[in-house]
XYZ file of N, CA, C and O in Angstrom:
452
model
N 0.797 -0.951 -0.277
C 0.240 -0.066 -0.186
C 0.415 1.265 -0.170
O 0.396 2.025 -0.588
N 2.044 1.315 0.955
C 2.582 2.223 0.684
C 3.995 2.792 -0.916
O 3.533 4.285 -1.124
N 3.541 1.969 -2.064
C 3.728 2.031 -3.012
C 2.617 2.737 -3.948
O 3.199 3.775 -4.736
N 1.588 2.235 -3.433
C 0.544 2.597 -4.034
C -0.279 4.792 -3.334
O 0.029 5.681 -4.427
N 0.347 4.451 -1.893
C 0.653 6.027 -1.624
C 1.585 6.482 -2.370
O 1.365 8.145 -2.582
N 2.714 6.231 -2.525
C 3.732 7.226 -2.796
C 3.818 7.258 -4.643
O 3.998 8.628 -4.474
N 3.011 6.468 -5.480
C 2.741 6.843 -6.323
C 1.712 8.130 -6.896
O 1.557 8.976 -7.155
N 0.271 8.080 -5.627
C -0.409 9.051 -5.869
C 0.087 10.354 -5.204
O -0.245 11.755 -5.974
N 0.632 10.050 -4.295
C 1.320 11.446 -3.769
C 2.460 11.908 -4.138
O 3.153 13.458 -3.926
N 3.355 11.211 -4.597
C 4.194 11.819 -5.750
C 5.243 12.452 -4.042
O 6.958 12.325 -4.924
N 5.695 11.919 -3.498
C 6.222 11.571 -2.764
C 7.823 10.283 -1.978
O 6.503 8.917 -2.795
N 8.665 10.122 -2.874
C 9.727 8.978 -2.367
C 9.723 8.575 -1.370
O 10.180 7.290 -1.449
N 9.838 8.689 -0.358
C 9.985 8.568 0.542
C 8.761 8.248 1.661
O 8.631 8.900 2.681
N 7.719 7.216 1.032
C 6.383 6.603 1.473
C 6.706 6.251 2.769
O 5.872 6.293 3.838
N 7.776 5.642 3.214
C 7.487 5.492 4.626
C 7.331 6.435 5.425
O 7.072 6.033 6.532
N 7.731 7.526 5.426
C 7.628 8.806 6.573
C 6.057 8.189 6.726
O 5.269 8.943 7.769
N 5.563 7.918 5.905
C 3.807 8.124 6.146
C 3.332 6.833 6.056
O 2.252 6.625 6.021
N 3.667 5.844 6.783
C 3.550 4.480 7.503
C 2.072 5.015 8.376
O 1.251 4.421 8.239
N 2.306 5.570 8.878
C 1.505 5.758 10.627
C -0.093 6.329 9.189
O -1.130 5.648 9.556
N 0.114 7.263 8.431
C -0.806 7.690 7.834
C -1.267 6.567 6.921
O -2.937 6.499 6.622
N -1.276 5.708 6.365
C -1.571 4.629 5.516
C -2.029 3.650 6.116
O -2.910 2.856 6.252
N -1.484 2.776 7.420
C -2.046 2.823 8.581
C -3.075 3.046 8.941
O -4.106 1.820 9.206
N -3.294 3.784 9.341
C -4.765 4.245 9.445
C -5.686 4.347 8.473
O -6.334 3.457 8.922
N -5.480 4.297 7.219
C -6.115 4.281 6.413
C -6.853 2.834 5.843
O -7.163 2.779 5.667
N -5.660 1.862 6.298
C -5.657 0.599 6.038
C -6.853 -0.467 6.551
O -7.101 -1.448 6.731
N -6.441 0.270 8.303
C -6.716 -0.400 9.474
C -8.575 -0.403 9.727
O -9.272 -0.348 9.511
N -8.904 1.268 8.213
C -10.298 1.431 8.526
C -10.761 0.762 7.155
O -12.001 0.699 7.512
N -10.237 0.796 6.236
C -11.019 -0.120 5.314
C -10.765 -1.331 5.886
O -11.866 -2.069 5.391
N -9.682 -1.957 6.482
C -9.921 -2.765 7.082
C -11.122 -3.684 8.094
O -11.744 -4.757 7.650
N -11.641 -2.657 8.960
C -12.676 -2.813 9.570
C -13.963 -2.822 8.803
O -14.925 -3.691 9.456
N -13.805 -2.340 7.976
C -15.809 -2.275 6.853
C -15.642 -3.205 6.050
O -16.301 -3.551 5.620
N -14.500 -3.971 6.234
C -14.651 -5.392 5.069
C -15.463 -6.629 4.962
O -15.423 -6.452 6.687
N -15.622 -6.660 4.279
C -16.913 -7.897 4.658
C -15.727 -9.222 4.273
O -14.920 -9.389 4.552
N -16.483 -9.936 5.672
C -16.219 -11.366 5.916
C -15.572 -12.527 5.057
O -14.798 -13.034 4.524
N -16.644 -11.965 3.689
C -16.702 -13.275 3.127
C -16.060 -12.587 1.613
O -16.302 -13.124 0.446
N -15.345 -11.405 1.373
C -14.754 -10.706 0.487
C -13.572 -11.895 -0.337
O -12.864 -11.457 -1.387
N -12.896 -12.232 0.878
C -11.330 -13.056 0.079
C -10.592 -12.716 -0.627
O -10.729 -11.186 -0.654
N -9.953 -12.928 -1.053
C -9.006 -12.431 -2.146
C -9.320 -12.242 -3.392
O -8.019 -11.584 -3.925
N -10.459 -11.596 -3.763
C -11.039 -11.405 -4.710
C -11.618 -9.490 -4.826
O -10.962 -8.542 -5.258
N -11.222 -9.372 -3.247
C -11.179 -7.929 -2.919
C -10.013 -7.139 -2.261
O -9.948 -6.288 -2.234
N -8.919 -7.913 -2.478
C -7.580 -7.224 -1.986
C -7.356 -6.370 -3.092
O -6.884 -5.209 -2.211
N -6.775 -6.106 -4.010
C -7.027 -4.937 -4.594
C -7.230 -3.795 -4.784
O -7.449 -2.960 -4.741
N -9.062 -3.850 -4.988
C -9.891 -2.608 -4.672
C -9.681 -2.498 -3.034
O -9.400 -0.890 -2.930
N -9.290 -3.253 -2.209
C -9.690 -2.966 -0.977
C -8.293 -2.003 -0.843
O -7.901 -0.817 -0.071
N -7.399 -2.552 -1.106
C -5.835 -2.034 -1.203
C -5.715 -0.446 -1.644
O -5.026 0.618 -1.225
N -6.471 -0.119 -2.914
C -6.524 1.240 -3.907
C -7.456 2.007 -2.752
O -7.124 2.908 -3.004
N -8.655 1.552 -2.563
C -9.120 2.256 -1.950
C -8.548 3.205 -0.336
O -8.563 3.606 0.024
N -8.003 2.234 0.644
C -6.623 1.927 1.352
C -5.384 3.212 1.034
O -5.637 4.156 1.645
N -5.036 3.420 -0.141
C -3.950 4.061 -0.631
C -4.890 5.442 -0.893
O -4.067 6.565 -0.035
N -6.133 5.870 -1.580
C -6.585 6.898 -2.191
C -7.430 7.390 -0.891
O -7.103 8.642 -0.730
N -7.539 7.135 -0.170
C -8.017 7.235 1.036
C -7.021 8.233 1.971
O -7.207 9.200 2.551
N -5.562 7.558 1.741
C -4.297 7.831 2.567
C -4.069 9.518 2.110
O -3.684 10.676 2.716
N -4.038 8.922 0.917
C -3.427 9.892 -0.176
C -5.112 11.262 0.013
O -4.175 12.394 -0.371
N -5.898 10.700 0.276
C -7.222 11.967 0.309
C -7.075 12.844 1.459
O -6.558 14.351 2.011
N -6.097 12.493 2.816
C -6.049 12.635 4.291
C -4.543 13.414 3.828
O -4.752 14.378 4.688
N -4.127 13.096 3.675
C -2.622 14.194 3.205
C -3.046 15.245 2.194
O -2.076 16.101 2.717
N -3.592 15.060 1.408
C -3.949 16.548 0.619
C -4.436 17.117 1.777
O -4.197 18.170 1.592
N -5.792 16.955 2.094
C -5.981 18.065 3.108
C -5.729 18.550 4.264
O -5.545 19.675 4.162
N -4.130 17.929 4.677
C -3.417 17.930 6.129
C -2.462 18.905 4.891
O -2.286 20.208 5.951
N -2.595 18.818 3.724
C -1.178 19.695 3.019
C -1.634 21.184 2.252
O -1.389 22.444 2.900
N -3.160 21.288 2.242
C -3.603 22.184 2.031
C -3.694 23.125 3.222
O -4.191 24.546 3.311
N -4.186 22.446 4.296
C -4.221 23.283 5.574
C -3.253 23.970 5.934
O -3.369 24.689 5.878
N -2.315 24.020 5.543
C -0.433 23.981 5.827
C -0.495 24.948 4.903
O 0.217 26.050 5.570
N -0.523 24.565 3.479
C -0.730 25.898 2.231
C 0.839 25.371 2.020
O 1.236 24.897 2.525
N 1.649 26.251 0.564
C 1.978 25.521 0.382
C 3.339 26.813 0.624
O 3.878 27.656 1.055
N 4.832 25.538 0.205
C 5.685 27.065 0.741
C 6.759 27.145 -1.132
O 6.299 27.002 -1.756
N 7.320 28.225 -0.166
C 7.755 28.379 -1.727
C 9.544 29.665 -1.104
O 9.543 30.326 0.106
N 10.475 29.546 -1.791
C 11.593 30.259 -1.730
C 12.415 30.800 -2.913
O 11.840 30.033 -3.672
N 12.923 32.010 -2.527
C 13.308 32.395 -3.793
C 14.704 32.522 -3.708
O 15.762 32.646 -2.715
N 15.640 32.210 -4.716
C 17.385 32.740 -4.703
C 17.199 34.016 -6.224
O 17.339 32.947 -7.346
N 17.764 35.228 -5.679
C 17.696 35.722 -7.029
C 16.921 36.129 -7.896
O 15.284 36.252 -7.420
N 16.645 35.813 -9.059
C 15.420 36.012 -10.060
C 14.255 34.521 -9.980
O 13.660 34.371 -10.668
N 15.171 33.659 -9.302
C 14.329 32.131 -9.543
C 13.390 31.858 -8.402
O 14.077 32.384 -6.701
N 12.348 31.639 -8.255
C 11.852 31.154 -7.687
C 10.314 29.867 -7.599
O 10.053 29.827 -8.438
N 10.757 29.250 -5.887
C 10.122 28.120 -6.095
C 9.351 28.086 -5.221
O 9.581 27.816 -4.619
N 8.159 27.363 -5.999
C 6.554 27.413 -4.892
C 6.068 25.834 -5.253
O 6.230 25.000 -6.034
N 6.164 25.102 -3.784
C 5.301 24.212 -3.508
C 3.984 23.814 -3.730
O 4.083 24.719 -2.548
N 3.545 23.299 -4.295
C 2.065 22.843 -4.902
C 1.546 21.945 -3.190
O 1.758 21.072 -3.057
N 0.214 22.221 -2.747
C -0.097 22.146 -1.229
C -0.847 20.824 -1.949
O -1.702 19.934 -1.296
N -1.777 20.669 -3.385
C -2.096 19.924 -3.739
C -4.106 20.258 -3.601
O -3.888 21.169 -3.126
N -4.698 19.260 -4.876
C -5.589 19.915 -4.465
C -7.234 18.606 -3.774
O -7.016 17.802 -4.159
N -7.617 19.061 -3.028
C -8.453 18.130 -1.996
C -9.882 17.699 -3.002
O -10.198 16.664 -2.690
N -9.775 18.734 -3.871
C -11.563 18.276 -4.516
C -10.592 16.868 -5.363
O -11.568 15.723 -5.675
N -9.569 17.667 -6.204
C -9.390 15.799 -6.970
C -9.258 14.533 -6.221
O -9.034 13.717 -6.682
N -7.935 14.401 -4.807
C -8.181 13.490 -4.198
C -9.392 13.495 -3.758
O -10.066 11.753 -3.348
N -10.593 14.138 -3.862
C -11.060 13.195 -2.576
C -12.372 12.557 -3.890
O -13.013 11.088 -4.037
N -11.951 13.561 -5.089
C -12.902 12.706 -6.364
C -12.140 11.104 -7.040
O -12.455 10.078 -6.755
N -10.961 11.072 -6.583
C -10.100 9.913 -6.349
C -10.411 8.727 -5.550
O -10.674 7.830 -5.697
N -11.231 9.561 -4.168
C -10.685 8.483 -2.847
C -12.252 8.324 -3.337
O -12.412 6.787 -3.004
N -13.002 9.117 -3.985
C -14.871 8.500 -3.969
C -14.770 7.352 -5.681
O -15.684 6.363 -5.106
N -13.742 7.560 -6.304
C -14.115 6.359 -7.123
C -13.083 5.249 -6.492
O -13.932 4.080 -6.633
N -12.155 5.228 -5.808
C -11.629 3.993 -5.349
C -12.753 3.484 -4.171
O -12.908 2.336 -3.917
N -13.357 4.226 -3.291
C -14.286 3.826 -2.581
C -15.611 3.102 -3.793
O -16.540 1.456 -2.877
N -15.805 2.948 -4.254
C -16.786 3.359 -5.548
C -16.319 1.373 -5.915
O -17.176 0.247 -6.018
N -15.153 1.267 -6.033
C -14.805 0.184 -6.585
C -14.701 -0.953 -5.649
O -14.617 -2.391 -5.963
N -14.822 -0.432 -4.239
C -13.970 -1.557 -3.318
C -15.744 -1.594 -2.570
O -15.709 -2.255 -1.711
N -16.772 -1.179 -2.610
C -17.833 -0.955 -2.424
C -18.182 -2.536 -2.039
O -18.965 -2.212 -0.695
N -18.363 -3.556 -3.339
C -18.722 -4.544 -2.921
C -17.823 -5.723 -2.183
O -18.239 -6.877 -1.770
N -16.981 -4.823 -1.932
C -15.941 -5.902 -0.347
C -16.230 -5.424 0.542
O -15.470 -5.798 1.868
N -17.146 -4.087 0.893
C -17.051 -3.208 2.488
C -18.510 -3.652 3.059
O -19.797 -3.909 2.137
N -18.451 -3.724 4.341
C -20.238 -3.421 4.824
C -20.433 -2.209 4.393
O -19.825 -1.184 4.108
N -22.101 -1.804 5.061
C -22.590 -0.392 4.160
C -22.562 0.848 5.353
O -22.933 2.036 5.154
N -21.660 0.195 5.918
C -20.921 1.088 7.338
C -22.102 1.940 8.031
O -22.037 2.712 8.815
N -23.592 1.545 8.168
C -24.295 1.480 8.873
C -25.285 2.853 8.499
O -26.128 3.607 8.829
N -25.478 2.780 7.119
C -26.005 3.691 6.401
C -27.594 3.421 6.861
O -28.168 2.759 6.581
N -28.710 4.559 6.735
C -30.068 4.477 6.939
C -30.807 4.342 5.181
O -30.386 4.941 4.301
N -31.392 3.852 5.564
C -32.869 3.734 4.015
C -33.987 4.104 4.494
O -34.528 3.875 5.521
N -34.755 5.171 4.239
C -35.742 5.791 4.472
C -37.257 5.365 3.610
O -36.483 5.397 2.334
N -37.584 4.593 3.784
C -38.984 4.357 2.998
C -40.290 3.987 3.786
O -40.177 4.825 4.481
N -41.399 4.114 3.063
C -42.535 3.488 3.729
C -42.495 2.542 4.292
O -42.285 1.015 3.630
N -43.580 2.207 5.398
C -43.282 1.009 5.818
C -44.941 0.765 5.759
O -45.877 1.882 6.293
N -45.320 -0.806 4.613
C -46.936 -0.465 5.518
C -47.312 -1.954 6.097
O -46.681 -1.973 6.417
N -48.851 -1.576 6.201
C -49.125 -2.493 7.780
C -49.388 -3.969 6.897
O -49.563 -4.174 5.960
């Protein structure tokens, strides 16, 4: 999963984000259906990496981008786009949905006597 996170975030040292990735993997793991087996492993791993990336992007957006200048050269680090990261997470979560429990969603409907 760290390799997937590194590919999404562009961070070469994904080991620094092991805790973030572990938290996301744990959350996805707790929602995993007992019956999913090996069929869902790839989708669940992708969902956990996307969730970690989304949280990483939110955290970076909250801090803001850094920059420095040396003479006429200015380097600005981008903070990331939370909307794009959320879209990635939503897509990965949808792909993993068959392998996850419903999470306690409510269904409102009409009850007939």
